[in-house]
Short mmCIF file of C-alpha atoms in Angstrom, two decimals:
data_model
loop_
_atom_site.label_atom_id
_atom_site.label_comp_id
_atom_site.label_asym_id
_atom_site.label_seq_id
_atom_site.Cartn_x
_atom_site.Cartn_y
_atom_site.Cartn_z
CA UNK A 1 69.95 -33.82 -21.32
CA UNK A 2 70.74 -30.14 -20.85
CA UNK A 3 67.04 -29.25 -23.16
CA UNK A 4 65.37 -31.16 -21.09
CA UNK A 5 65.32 -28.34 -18.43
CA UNK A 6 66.09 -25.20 -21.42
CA UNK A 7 62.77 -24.53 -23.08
CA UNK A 8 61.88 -27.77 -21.67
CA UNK A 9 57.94 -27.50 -22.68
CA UNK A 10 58.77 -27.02 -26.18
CA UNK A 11 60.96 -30.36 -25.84
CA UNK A 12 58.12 -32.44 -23.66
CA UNK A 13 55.88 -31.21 -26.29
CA UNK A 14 58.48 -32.36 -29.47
CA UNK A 15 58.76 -35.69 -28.07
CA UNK A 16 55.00 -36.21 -27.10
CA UNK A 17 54.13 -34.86 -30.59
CA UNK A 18 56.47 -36.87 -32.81
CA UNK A 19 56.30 -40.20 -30.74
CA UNK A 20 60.04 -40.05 -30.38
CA UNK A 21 61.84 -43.18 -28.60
CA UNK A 22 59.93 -44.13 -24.98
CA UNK A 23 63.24 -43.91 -23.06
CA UNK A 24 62.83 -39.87 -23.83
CA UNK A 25 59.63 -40.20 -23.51
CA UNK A 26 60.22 -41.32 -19.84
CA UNK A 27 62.57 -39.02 -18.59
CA UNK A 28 60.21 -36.15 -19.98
CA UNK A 29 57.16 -37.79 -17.71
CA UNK A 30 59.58 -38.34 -14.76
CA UNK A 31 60.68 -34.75 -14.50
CA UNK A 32 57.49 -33.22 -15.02
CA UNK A 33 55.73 -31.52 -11.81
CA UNK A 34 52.44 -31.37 -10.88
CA UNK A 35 51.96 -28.07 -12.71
CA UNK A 36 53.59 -28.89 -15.93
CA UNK A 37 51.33 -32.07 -16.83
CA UNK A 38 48.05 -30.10 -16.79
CA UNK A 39 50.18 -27.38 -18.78
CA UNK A 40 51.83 -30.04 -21.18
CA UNK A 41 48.50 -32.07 -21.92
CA UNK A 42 46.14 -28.72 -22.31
CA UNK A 43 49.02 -27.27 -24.46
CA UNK A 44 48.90 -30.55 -26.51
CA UNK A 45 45.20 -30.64 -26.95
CA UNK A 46 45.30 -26.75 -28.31
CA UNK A 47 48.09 -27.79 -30.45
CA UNK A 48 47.40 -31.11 -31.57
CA UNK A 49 43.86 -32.07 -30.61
CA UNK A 50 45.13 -34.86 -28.65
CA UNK A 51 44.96 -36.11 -24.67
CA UNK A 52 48.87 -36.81 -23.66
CA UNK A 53 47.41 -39.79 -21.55
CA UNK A 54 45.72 -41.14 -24.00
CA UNK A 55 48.23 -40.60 -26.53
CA UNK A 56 51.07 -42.55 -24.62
CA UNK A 57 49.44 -45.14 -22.61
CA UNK A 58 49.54 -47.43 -24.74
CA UNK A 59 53.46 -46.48 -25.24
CA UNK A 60 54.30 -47.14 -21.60
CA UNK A 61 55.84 -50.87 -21.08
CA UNK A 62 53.54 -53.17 -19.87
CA UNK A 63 55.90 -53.55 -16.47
CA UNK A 64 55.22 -52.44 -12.81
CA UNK A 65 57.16 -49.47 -13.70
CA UNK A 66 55.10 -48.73 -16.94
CA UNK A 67 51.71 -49.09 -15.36
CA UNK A 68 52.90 -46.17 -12.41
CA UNK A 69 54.13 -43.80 -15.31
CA UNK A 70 50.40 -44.64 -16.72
CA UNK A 71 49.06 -43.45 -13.30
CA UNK A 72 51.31 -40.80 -12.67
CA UNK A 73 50.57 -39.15 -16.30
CA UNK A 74 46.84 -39.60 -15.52
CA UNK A 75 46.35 -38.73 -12.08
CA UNK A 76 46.31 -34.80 -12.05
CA UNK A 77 42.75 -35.44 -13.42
CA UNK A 78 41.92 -36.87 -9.62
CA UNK A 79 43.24 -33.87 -7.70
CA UNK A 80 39.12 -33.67 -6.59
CA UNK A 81 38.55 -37.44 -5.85
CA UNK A 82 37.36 -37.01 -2.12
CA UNK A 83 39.33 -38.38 0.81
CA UNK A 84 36.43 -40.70 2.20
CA UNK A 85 35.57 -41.70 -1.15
CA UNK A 86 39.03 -42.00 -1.84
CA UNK A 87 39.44 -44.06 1.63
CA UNK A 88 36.76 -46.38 0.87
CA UNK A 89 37.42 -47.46 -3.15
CA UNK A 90 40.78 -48.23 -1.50
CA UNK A 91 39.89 -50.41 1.08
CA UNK A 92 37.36 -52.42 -0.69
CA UNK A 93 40.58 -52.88 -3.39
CA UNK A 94 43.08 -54.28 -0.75
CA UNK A 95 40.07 -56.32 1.03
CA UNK A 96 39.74 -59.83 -0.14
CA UNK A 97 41.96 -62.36 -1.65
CA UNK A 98 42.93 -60.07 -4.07
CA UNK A 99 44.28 -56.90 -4.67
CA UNK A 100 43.04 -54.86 -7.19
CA UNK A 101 46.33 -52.93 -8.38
CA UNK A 102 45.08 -50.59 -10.84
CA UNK A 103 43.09 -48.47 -8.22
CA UNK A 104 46.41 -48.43 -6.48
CA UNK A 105 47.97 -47.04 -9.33
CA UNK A 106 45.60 -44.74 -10.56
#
């Protein structure tokens, strides 16, 4: 646990690069601010050409929990979404007889 906060972009960036086992994979995402994701995912796309999101999504379980990890990983690329906008798309998503989660999430 200890490398997870010593040199702990080189680690994010061992276990996002080598697919290593999703618990890991987790506890990287979970302890990640909202500086280090930008710097993780640009970092990976120098290195390795690829998008952290959509390297791992599909690595995520398919729970509640997995879905938020989803959003959480992708959501630094909303930082601009305007509050009205923002206001609105959510409103329309709770309205109705359903709910439409994935906004939610995302």
């Amino acid at each position: 646990m200890q490398q997870l906060f010593d040199n702990r972009y080189y680690q994010w960036l061992d276990y996002v690069d080598n697919l290593v086992e999703e618990k890991r994979v987790i506890t990287a995402v979970i302890l990640m601010s909202d500086h280090d994701l930008p710097f993780i995912n640009q970092t990976l796309k120098n290195l390795a050409r690829r998008d952290f999101y959509n390297e791992y999504k599909g690595h995520f379980p398919i729970s509640d929990w997995g879905r938020l990890l989803c959003g959480w990983v992708s959501s630094y690329s909303r930082r601009d979404w305007d509050p009205v906008v923002a206001a609105d798309e959510l409103y329309a998503a709770a309205k109705g007889a359903g709910t439409n989660e994935d906004l939610f999430i995302n």
